[in-house]
Short mmCIF file of C-alpha atoms and ligand atoms in Angstrom, two decimals:
data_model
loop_
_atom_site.label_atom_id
_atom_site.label_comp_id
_atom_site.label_asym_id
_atom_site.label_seq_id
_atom_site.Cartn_x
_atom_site.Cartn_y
_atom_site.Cartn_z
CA UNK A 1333 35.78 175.43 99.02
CA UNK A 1334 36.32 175.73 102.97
CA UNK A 1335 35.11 173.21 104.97
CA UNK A 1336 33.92 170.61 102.51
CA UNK A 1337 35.07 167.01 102.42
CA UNK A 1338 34.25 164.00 100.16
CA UNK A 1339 34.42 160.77 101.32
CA UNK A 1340 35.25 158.54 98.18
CA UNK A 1341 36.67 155.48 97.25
CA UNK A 1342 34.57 153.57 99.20
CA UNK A 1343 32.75 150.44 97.96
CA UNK A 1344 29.45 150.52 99.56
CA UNK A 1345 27.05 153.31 101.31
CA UNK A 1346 24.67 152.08 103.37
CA UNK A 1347 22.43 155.37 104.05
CA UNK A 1348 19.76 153.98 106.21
CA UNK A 1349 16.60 155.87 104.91
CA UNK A 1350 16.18 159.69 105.01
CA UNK A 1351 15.74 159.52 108.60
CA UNK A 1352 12.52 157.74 109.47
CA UNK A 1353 12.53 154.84 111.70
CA UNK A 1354 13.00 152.01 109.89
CA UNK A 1355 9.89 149.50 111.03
CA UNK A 1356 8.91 145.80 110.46
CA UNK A 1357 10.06 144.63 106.99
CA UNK A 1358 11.61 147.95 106.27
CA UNK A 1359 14.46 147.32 108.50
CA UNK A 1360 16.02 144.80 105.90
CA UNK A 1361 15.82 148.11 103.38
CA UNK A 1362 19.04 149.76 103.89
CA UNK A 1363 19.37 151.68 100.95
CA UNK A 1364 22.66 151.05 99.86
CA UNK A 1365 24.75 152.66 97.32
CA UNK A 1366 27.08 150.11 95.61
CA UNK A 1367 27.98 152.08 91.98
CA UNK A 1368 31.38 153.91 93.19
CA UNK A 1369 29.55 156.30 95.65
CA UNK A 1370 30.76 159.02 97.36
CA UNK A 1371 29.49 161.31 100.44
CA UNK A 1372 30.05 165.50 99.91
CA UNK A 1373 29.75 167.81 102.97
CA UNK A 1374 29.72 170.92 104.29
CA UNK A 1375 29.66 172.78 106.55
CA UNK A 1376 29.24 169.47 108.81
CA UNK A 1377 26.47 168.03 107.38
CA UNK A 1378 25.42 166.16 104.60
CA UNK A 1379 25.48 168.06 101.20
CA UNK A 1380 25.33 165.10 98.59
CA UNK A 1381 25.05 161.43 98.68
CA UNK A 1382 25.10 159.64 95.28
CA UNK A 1383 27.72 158.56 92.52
CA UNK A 1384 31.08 159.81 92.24
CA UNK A 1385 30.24 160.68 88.26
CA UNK A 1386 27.58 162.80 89.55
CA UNK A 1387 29.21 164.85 92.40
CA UNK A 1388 28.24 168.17 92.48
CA UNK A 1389 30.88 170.47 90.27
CA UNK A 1390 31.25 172.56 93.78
CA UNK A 1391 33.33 169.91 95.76
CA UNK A 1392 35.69 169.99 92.63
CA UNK A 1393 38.34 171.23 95.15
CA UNK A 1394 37.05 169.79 98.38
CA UNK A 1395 39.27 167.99 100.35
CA UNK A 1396 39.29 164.27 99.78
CA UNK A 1397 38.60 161.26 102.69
CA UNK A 1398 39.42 157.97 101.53
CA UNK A 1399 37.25 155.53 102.21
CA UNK A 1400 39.94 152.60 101.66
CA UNK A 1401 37.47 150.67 99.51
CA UNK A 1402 35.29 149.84 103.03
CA UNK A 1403 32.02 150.35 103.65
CA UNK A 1404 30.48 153.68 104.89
CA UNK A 1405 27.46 153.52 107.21
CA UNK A 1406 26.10 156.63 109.59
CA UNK A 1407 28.22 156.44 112.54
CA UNK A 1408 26.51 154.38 115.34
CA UNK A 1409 24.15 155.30 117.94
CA UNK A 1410 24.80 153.95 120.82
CA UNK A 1411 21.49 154.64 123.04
CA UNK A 1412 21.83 153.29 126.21
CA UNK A 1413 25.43 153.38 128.05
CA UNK A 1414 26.77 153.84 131.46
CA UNK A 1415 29.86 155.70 130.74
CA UNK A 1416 30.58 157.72 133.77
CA UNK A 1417 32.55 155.29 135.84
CA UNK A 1418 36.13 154.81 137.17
CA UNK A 1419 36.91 151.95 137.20
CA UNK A 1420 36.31 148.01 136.48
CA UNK A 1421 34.72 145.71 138.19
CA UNK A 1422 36.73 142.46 137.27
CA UNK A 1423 36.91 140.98 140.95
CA UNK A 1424 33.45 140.55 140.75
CA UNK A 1425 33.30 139.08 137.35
CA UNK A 1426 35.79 136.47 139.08
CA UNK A 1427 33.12 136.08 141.65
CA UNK A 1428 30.43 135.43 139.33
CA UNK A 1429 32.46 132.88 137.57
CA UNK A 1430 33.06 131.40 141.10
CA UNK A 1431 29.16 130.68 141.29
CA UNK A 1432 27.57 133.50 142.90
CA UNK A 1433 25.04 135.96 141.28
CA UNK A 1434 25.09 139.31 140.11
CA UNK A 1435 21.75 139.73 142.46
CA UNK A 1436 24.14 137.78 145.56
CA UNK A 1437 26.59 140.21 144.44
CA UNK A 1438 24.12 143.46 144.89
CA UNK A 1439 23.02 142.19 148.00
CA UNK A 1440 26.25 142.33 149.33
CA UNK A 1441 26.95 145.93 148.52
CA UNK A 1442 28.85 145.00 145.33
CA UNK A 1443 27.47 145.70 141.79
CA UNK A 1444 25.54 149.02 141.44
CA UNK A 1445 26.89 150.42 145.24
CA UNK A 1446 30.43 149.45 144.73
CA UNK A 1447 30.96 151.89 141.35
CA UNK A 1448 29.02 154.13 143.23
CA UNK A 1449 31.67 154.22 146.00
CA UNK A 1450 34.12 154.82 143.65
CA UNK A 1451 32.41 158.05 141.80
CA UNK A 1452 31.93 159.65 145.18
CA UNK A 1453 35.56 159.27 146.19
CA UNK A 1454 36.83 160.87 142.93
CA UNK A 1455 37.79 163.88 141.53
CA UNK A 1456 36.10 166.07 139.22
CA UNK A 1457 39.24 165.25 136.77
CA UNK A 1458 39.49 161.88 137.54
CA UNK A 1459 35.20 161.31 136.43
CA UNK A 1460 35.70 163.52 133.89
CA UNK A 1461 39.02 161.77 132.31
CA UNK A 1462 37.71 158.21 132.91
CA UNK A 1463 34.26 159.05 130.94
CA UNK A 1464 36.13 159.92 128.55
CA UNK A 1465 38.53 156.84 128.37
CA UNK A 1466 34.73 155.01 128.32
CA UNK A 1467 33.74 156.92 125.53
CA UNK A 1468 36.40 156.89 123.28
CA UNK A 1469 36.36 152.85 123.58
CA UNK A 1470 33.21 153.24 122.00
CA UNK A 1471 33.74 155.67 119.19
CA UNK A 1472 36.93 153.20 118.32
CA UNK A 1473 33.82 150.73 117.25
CA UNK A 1474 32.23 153.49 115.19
CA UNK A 1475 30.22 155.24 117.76
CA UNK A 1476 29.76 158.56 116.92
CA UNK A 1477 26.70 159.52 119.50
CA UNK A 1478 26.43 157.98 123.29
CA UNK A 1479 23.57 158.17 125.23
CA UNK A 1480 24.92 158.16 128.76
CA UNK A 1481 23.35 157.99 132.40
CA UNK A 1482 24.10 158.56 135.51
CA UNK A 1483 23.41 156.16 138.48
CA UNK A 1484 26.75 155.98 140.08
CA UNK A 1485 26.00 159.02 142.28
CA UNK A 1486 22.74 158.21 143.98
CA UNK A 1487 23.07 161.63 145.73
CA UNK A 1488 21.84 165.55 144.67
CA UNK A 1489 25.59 166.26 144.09
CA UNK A 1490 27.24 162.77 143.03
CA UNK A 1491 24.20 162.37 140.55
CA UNK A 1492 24.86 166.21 138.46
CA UNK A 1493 28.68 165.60 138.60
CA UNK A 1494 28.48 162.18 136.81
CA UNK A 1495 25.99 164.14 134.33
CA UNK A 1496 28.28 167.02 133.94
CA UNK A 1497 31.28 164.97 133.63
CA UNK A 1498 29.51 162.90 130.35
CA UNK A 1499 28.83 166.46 128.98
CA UNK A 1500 32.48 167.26 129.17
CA UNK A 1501 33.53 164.08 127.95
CA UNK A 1502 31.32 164.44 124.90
CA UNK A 1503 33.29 167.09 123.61
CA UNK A 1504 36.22 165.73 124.84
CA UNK A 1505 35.92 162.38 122.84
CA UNK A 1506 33.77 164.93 119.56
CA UNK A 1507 30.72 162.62 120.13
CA UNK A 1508 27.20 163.98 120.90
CA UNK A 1509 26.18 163.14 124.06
CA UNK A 1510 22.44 162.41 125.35
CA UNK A 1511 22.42 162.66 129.18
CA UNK A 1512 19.80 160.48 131.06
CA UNK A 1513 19.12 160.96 135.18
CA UNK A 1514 19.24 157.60 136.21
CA UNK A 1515 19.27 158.56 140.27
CA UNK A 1516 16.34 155.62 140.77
CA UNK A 1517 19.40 152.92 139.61
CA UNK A 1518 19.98 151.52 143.28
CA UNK A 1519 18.59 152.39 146.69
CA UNK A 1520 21.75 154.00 147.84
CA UNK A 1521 23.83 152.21 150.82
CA UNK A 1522 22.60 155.31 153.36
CA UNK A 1523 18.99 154.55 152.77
CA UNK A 1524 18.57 151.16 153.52
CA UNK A 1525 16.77 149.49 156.18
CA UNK A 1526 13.51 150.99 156.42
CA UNK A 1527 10.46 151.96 154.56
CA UNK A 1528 11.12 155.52 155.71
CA UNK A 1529 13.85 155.99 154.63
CA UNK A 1530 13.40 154.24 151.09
CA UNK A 1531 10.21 156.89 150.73
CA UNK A 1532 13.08 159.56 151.82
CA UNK A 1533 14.69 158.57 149.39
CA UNK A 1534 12.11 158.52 146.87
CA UNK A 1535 11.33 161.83 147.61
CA UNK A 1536 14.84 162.99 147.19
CA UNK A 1537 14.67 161.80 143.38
CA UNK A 1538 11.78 163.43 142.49
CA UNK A 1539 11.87 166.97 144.38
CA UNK A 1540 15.50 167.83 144.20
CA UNK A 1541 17.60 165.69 141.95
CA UNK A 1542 15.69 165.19 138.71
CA UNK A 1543 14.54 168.88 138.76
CA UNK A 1544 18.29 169.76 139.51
CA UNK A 1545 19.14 167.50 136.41
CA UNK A 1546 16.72 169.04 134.04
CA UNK A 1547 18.26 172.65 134.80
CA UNK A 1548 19.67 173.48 131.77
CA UNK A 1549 19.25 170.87 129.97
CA UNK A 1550 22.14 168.92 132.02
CA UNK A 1551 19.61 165.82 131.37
CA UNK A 1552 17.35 165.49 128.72
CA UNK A 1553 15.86 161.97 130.18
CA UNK A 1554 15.24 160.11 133.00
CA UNK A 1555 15.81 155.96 133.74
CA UNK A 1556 14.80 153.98 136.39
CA UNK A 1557 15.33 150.46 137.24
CA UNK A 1558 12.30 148.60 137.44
CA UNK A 1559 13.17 145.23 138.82
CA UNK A 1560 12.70 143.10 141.93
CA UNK A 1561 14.62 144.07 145.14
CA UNK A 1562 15.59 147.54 142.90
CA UNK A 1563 12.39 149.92 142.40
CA UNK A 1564 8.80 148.48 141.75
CA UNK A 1565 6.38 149.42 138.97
CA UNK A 1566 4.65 151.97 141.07
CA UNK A 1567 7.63 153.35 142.43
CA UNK A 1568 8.98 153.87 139.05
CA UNK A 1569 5.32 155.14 137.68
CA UNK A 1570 5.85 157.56 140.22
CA UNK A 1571 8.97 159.08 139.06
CA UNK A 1572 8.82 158.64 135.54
CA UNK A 1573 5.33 161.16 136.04
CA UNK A 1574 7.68 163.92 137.98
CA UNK A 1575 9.93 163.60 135.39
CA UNK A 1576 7.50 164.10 132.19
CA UNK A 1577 6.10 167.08 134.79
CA UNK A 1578 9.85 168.31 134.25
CA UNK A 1579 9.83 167.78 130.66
CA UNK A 1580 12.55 165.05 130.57
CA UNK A 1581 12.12 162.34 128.03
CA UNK A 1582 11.77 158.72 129.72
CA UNK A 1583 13.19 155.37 129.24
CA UNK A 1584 12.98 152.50 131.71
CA UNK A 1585 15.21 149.08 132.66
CA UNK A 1586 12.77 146.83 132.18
CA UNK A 1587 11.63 143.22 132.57
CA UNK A 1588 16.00 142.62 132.60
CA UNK A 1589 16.09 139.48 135.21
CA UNK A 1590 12.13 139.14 136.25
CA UNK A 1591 8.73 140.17 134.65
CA UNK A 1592 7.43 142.75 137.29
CA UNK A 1593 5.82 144.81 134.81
CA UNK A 1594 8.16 147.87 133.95
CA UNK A 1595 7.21 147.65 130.14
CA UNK A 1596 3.81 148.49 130.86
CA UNK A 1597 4.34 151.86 133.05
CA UNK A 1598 6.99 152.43 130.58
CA UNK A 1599 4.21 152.86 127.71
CA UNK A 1600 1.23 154.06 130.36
CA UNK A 1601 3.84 157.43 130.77
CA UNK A 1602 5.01 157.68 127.34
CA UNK A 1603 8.50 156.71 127.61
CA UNK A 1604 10.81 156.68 124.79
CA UNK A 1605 11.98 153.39 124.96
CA UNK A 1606 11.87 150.71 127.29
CA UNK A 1607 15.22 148.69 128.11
CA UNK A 1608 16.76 145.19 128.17
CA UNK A 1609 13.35 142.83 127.77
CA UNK A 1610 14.29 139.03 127.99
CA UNK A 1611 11.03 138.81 130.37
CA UNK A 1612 8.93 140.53 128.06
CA UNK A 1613 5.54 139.55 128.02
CA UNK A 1614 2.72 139.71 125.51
CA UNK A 1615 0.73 142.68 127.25
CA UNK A 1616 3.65 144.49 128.06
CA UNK A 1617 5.08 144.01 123.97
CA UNK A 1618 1.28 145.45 122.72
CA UNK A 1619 1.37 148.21 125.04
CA UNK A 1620 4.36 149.44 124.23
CA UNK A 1621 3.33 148.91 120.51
CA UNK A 1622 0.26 151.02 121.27
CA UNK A 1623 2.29 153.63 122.66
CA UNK A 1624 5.25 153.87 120.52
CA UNK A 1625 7.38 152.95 122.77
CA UNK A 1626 10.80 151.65 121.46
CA UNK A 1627 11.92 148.44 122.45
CA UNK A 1628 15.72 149.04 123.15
CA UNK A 1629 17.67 145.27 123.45
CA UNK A 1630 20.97 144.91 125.13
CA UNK A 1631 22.33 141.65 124.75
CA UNK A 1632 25.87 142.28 125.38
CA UNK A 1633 24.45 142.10 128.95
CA UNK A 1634 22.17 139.26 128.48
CA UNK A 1635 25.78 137.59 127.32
CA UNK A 1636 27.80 139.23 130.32
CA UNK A 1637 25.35 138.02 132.97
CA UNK A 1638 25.43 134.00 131.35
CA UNK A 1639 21.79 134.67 131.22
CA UNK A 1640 19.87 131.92 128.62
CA UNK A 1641 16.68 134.28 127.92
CA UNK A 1642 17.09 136.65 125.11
CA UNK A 1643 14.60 139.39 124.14
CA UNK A 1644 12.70 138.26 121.72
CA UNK A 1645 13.54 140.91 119.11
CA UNK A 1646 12.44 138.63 116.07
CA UNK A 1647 9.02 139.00 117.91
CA UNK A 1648 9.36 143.00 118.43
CA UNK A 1649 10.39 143.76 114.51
CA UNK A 1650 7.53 141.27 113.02
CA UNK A 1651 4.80 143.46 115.52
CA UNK A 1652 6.55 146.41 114.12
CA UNK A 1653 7.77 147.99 117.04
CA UNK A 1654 10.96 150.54 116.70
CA UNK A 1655 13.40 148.25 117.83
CA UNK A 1656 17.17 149.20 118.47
CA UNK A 1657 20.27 147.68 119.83
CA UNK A 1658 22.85 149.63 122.41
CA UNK A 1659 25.95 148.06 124.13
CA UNK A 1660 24.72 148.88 128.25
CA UNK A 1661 28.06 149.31 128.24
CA UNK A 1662 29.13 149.30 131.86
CA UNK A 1663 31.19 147.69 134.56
CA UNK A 1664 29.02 145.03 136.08
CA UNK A 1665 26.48 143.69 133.80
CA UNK A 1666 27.87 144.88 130.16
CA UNK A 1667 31.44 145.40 130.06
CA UNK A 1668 30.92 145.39 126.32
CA UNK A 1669 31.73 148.71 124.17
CA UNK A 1670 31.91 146.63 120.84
CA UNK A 1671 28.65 147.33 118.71
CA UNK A 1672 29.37 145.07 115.88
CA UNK A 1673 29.61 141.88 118.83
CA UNK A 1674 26.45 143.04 119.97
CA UNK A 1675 24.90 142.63 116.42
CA UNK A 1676 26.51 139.24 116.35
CA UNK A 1677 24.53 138.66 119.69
CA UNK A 1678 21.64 139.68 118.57
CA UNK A 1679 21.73 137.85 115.10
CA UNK A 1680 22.88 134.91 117.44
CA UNK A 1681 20.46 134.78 120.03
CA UNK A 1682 17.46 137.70 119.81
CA UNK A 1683 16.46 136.75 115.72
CA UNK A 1684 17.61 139.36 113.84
CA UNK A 1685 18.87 139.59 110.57
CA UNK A 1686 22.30 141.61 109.76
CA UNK A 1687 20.43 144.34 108.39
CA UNK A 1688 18.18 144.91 110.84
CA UNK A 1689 20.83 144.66 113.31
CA UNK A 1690 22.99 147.96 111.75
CA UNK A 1691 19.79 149.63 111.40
CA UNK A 1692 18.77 148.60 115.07
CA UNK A 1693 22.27 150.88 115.85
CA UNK A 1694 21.56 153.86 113.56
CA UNK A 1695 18.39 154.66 112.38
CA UNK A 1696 15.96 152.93 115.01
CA UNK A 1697 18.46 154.25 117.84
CA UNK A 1698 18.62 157.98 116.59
CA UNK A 1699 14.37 157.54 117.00
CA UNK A 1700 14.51 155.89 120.46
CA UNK A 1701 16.47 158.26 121.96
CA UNK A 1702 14.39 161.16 119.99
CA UNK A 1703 16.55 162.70 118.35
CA UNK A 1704 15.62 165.21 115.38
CA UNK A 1705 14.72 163.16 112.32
CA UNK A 1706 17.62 163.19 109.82
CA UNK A 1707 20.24 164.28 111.62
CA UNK A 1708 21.79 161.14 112.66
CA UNK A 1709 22.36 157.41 112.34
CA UNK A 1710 21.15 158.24 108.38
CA UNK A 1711 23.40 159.56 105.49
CA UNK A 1712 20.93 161.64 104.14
CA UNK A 1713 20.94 165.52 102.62
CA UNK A 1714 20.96 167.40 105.90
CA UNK A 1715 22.18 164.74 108.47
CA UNK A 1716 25.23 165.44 110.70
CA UNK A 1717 28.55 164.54 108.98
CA UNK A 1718 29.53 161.57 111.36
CA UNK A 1719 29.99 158.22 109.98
CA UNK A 1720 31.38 154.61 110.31
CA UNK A 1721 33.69 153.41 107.89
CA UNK A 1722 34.34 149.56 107.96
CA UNK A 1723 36.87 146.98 106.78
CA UNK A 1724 34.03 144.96 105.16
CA UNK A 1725 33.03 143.87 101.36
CA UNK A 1726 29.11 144.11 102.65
CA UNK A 1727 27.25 145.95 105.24
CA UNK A 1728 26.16 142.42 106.23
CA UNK A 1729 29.39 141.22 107.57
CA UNK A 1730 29.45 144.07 110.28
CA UNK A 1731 27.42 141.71 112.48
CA UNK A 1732 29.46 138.97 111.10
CA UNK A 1733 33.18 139.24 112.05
CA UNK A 1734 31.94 138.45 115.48
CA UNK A 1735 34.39 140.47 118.17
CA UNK A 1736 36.72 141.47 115.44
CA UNK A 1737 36.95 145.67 115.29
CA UNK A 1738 36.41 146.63 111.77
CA UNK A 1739 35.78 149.95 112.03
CA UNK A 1740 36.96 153.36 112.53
CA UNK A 1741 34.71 156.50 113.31
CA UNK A 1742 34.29 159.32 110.98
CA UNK A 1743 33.43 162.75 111.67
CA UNK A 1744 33.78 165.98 109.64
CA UNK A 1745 34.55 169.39 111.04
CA UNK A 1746 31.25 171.50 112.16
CA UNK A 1747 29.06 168.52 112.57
CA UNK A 1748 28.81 169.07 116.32
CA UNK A 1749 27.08 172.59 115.86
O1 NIG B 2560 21.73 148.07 132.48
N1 NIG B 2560 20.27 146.94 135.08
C1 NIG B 2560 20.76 147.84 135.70
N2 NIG B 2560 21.77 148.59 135.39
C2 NIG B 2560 22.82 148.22 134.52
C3 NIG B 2560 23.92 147.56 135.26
C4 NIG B 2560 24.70 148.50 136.01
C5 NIG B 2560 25.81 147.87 136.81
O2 NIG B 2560 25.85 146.64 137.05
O3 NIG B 2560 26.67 148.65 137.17
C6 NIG B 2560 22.32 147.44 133.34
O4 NIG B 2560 22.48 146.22 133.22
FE1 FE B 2561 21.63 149.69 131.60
#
């Protein structure tokens, strides 16, 4: 048979679900396969899960993957990233460790303005290549589909080249991509100074770069950062509505270094998820509980920025909230592109259990960033042949082996399409 592939020889499967989100006690439900399993598919997707004395008599002759006695999970979703940058920022890591602040640091024109700097002073080729270098140090950890934003461009044309250059990475690195406008990251350098010119900028967002950004479905969503001295609550109210006018999906940085409030827009506008949390509070948590909004933790930069607040995610999975897990990874506050360390950090510092922590990166991530139920982060009939394999005995010592790569990504021909 063409195009079919088992994956076999592998000691546990650990499907989780059929594709739901996986909510409250249901996250520690991973429904794992431990009696010589095996995975069929074809034509890219999923055709059989179940024991290897069972397989279907039609993969008879399909070629074999060996699974090297590891563990098989859906390859990981990794729903919130900021790939498209060129380069580091490790000077000002040295600078934090020196004593001053990433906020010092923004102040100064570092952080945020300096990567934007360096995206508008390269090549097409040069964004294009480096995305890619980004993303492929995150399918090395088993991620199979990246969210990505933008937000190093802060301009019409900087903005759609950073968006078109994570599209072209995507199938450069064979990971599905998720593109996110993120233009409301930083009040760019040029617009500075004056109320005026902030509104100007404003304006500039919402009338020409997220419609520009929804053409064509260049961006499916739109982000803003909702923080003191970035954008405030009603400033990002106000975009987040012209972007549901535009029919991009929303997600929001929220309540990351202060409380100001950007959990509660984030569920008044329907937004997907909102993003980072330490400063949660209680009315922001049942609002977005009311809405449906995901909580999405990142504590890879919680750990980067020598923060001690953690979300609260034990909180967020006992109120039954869709709660997921993504690296941020980027150059200033997350230079982290190593899922399994941020299940560790999570498990370490935010309350979560191991399980919940591998679901938090497949099965609650595929639903915060929307994507079709049962096609990904779940090995289920139907889903998109993508997967994790890891070096483990157990599923739960993924989030165990802290910093230690275990894993290699898995995908099968087709599943892209
Ligand atoms: O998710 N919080 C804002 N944005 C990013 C950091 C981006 C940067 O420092 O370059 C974050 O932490
Ligand atoms: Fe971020």
């Amino acid at each position: 048979m063409t195009n079919a592939h088992v994956i076999e020889n592998v000691r546990r499967v650990a499907t989780c679900g059929t594709g739901a989100p996986l909510l409250g006690t249901a996250m520690r439900e991973l429904g794992v396969l431990a009696d010589d399993p095996c995975v069929a598919v074809r034509d890219g997707r999923v055709a059989y899960v179940g024991a290897r004395k069972d397989l279907p008599a039609e993969f008879a002759k399909a070629q074999r993957i060996d699974g090297k006695g590891g563990v098989l999970t859906p390859g990981l979703v990794d729903c919130h990233t900021h790939p498209a940058f060129v380069k580091g920022r490790a000077e000002e890591f040295a600078m934090r460790l020196a004593g001053a602040s990433y906020e010092d640091i923004a102040a100064r024109g570092g952080g945020i303005l300096s990567s934007t700097r360096a995206v508008r002073e390269a090549d097409d080729a040069t964004l294009t290549a480096q995305t890619t270098r980004n993303l492929l140090r995150l399918r090395r950890h088993g991620v199979v589909v990246a969210e990505g934003k933008s937000g190093y461009g802060l301009n019409l044309k900087d903005e759609l080249r950073q968006l078109a250059a994570i599209r072209d990475a995507g199938e450069l690195a064979d990971m599905h991509t998720v593109r996110t406008c993120l233009a409301a990251h930083s009040l760019p350098a040029e617009f500075r100074g004056n109320d005026a010119r902030r509104a100007e900028y404003l304006r500039l967002v919402v009338d020409e770069i997220l419609p520009a950004a929804a053409r064509g479905g260049l961006a499916q969503r739109a982000d803003v950062f909702c923080e003191q001295g970035v954008f405030t609550p009603d400033e990002t109210r106000a975009i987040a509505q012209a972007a549901v006018r535009l029919g991009l999906q929303v997600t929001i940085h929220a309540e990351q270094l202060h409380l100001t409030g950007g959990a509660s827009v984030a569920a008044q506008v329907g937004a997907a998820s909102a993003d980072h949390l330490e400063f949660l509070d209680d009315a922001g948590a049942r609002a977005m509980a009311a809405a449906g909004t995901c909580a999405v933790l990142l504590p890879g930069s919680t750990y980067a920025l020598k923060m001690d607040r953690w979300a609260d995610g034990r909180r967020l999975i006992d109120m039954g909230l869709c709660v997921a897990l993504a690296t941020d990874f980027n150059p200033g506050s997350s230079p982290v592109a190593n899922p399994a360390f941020v299940m560790n950090l999570a498990v370490m510092h935010c309350g979560f259990m191991p399980e919940e922590a591998l679901v938090a990166f497949t099965a609650d991530a595929a639903h915060a960033l929307r994507l079709p139920a049962g096609e990904y982060g779940v090995i289920t009939a139907g889903a998109r042949a993508a997967f994790a394999l890891w070096d483990v005995d157990h599923e739960r010592e993924i989030a165990y082996y802290a910093g230690s790569n275990l894993c290699e990504a898995i995908t099968c021909p087709g599943w892209r399409s």
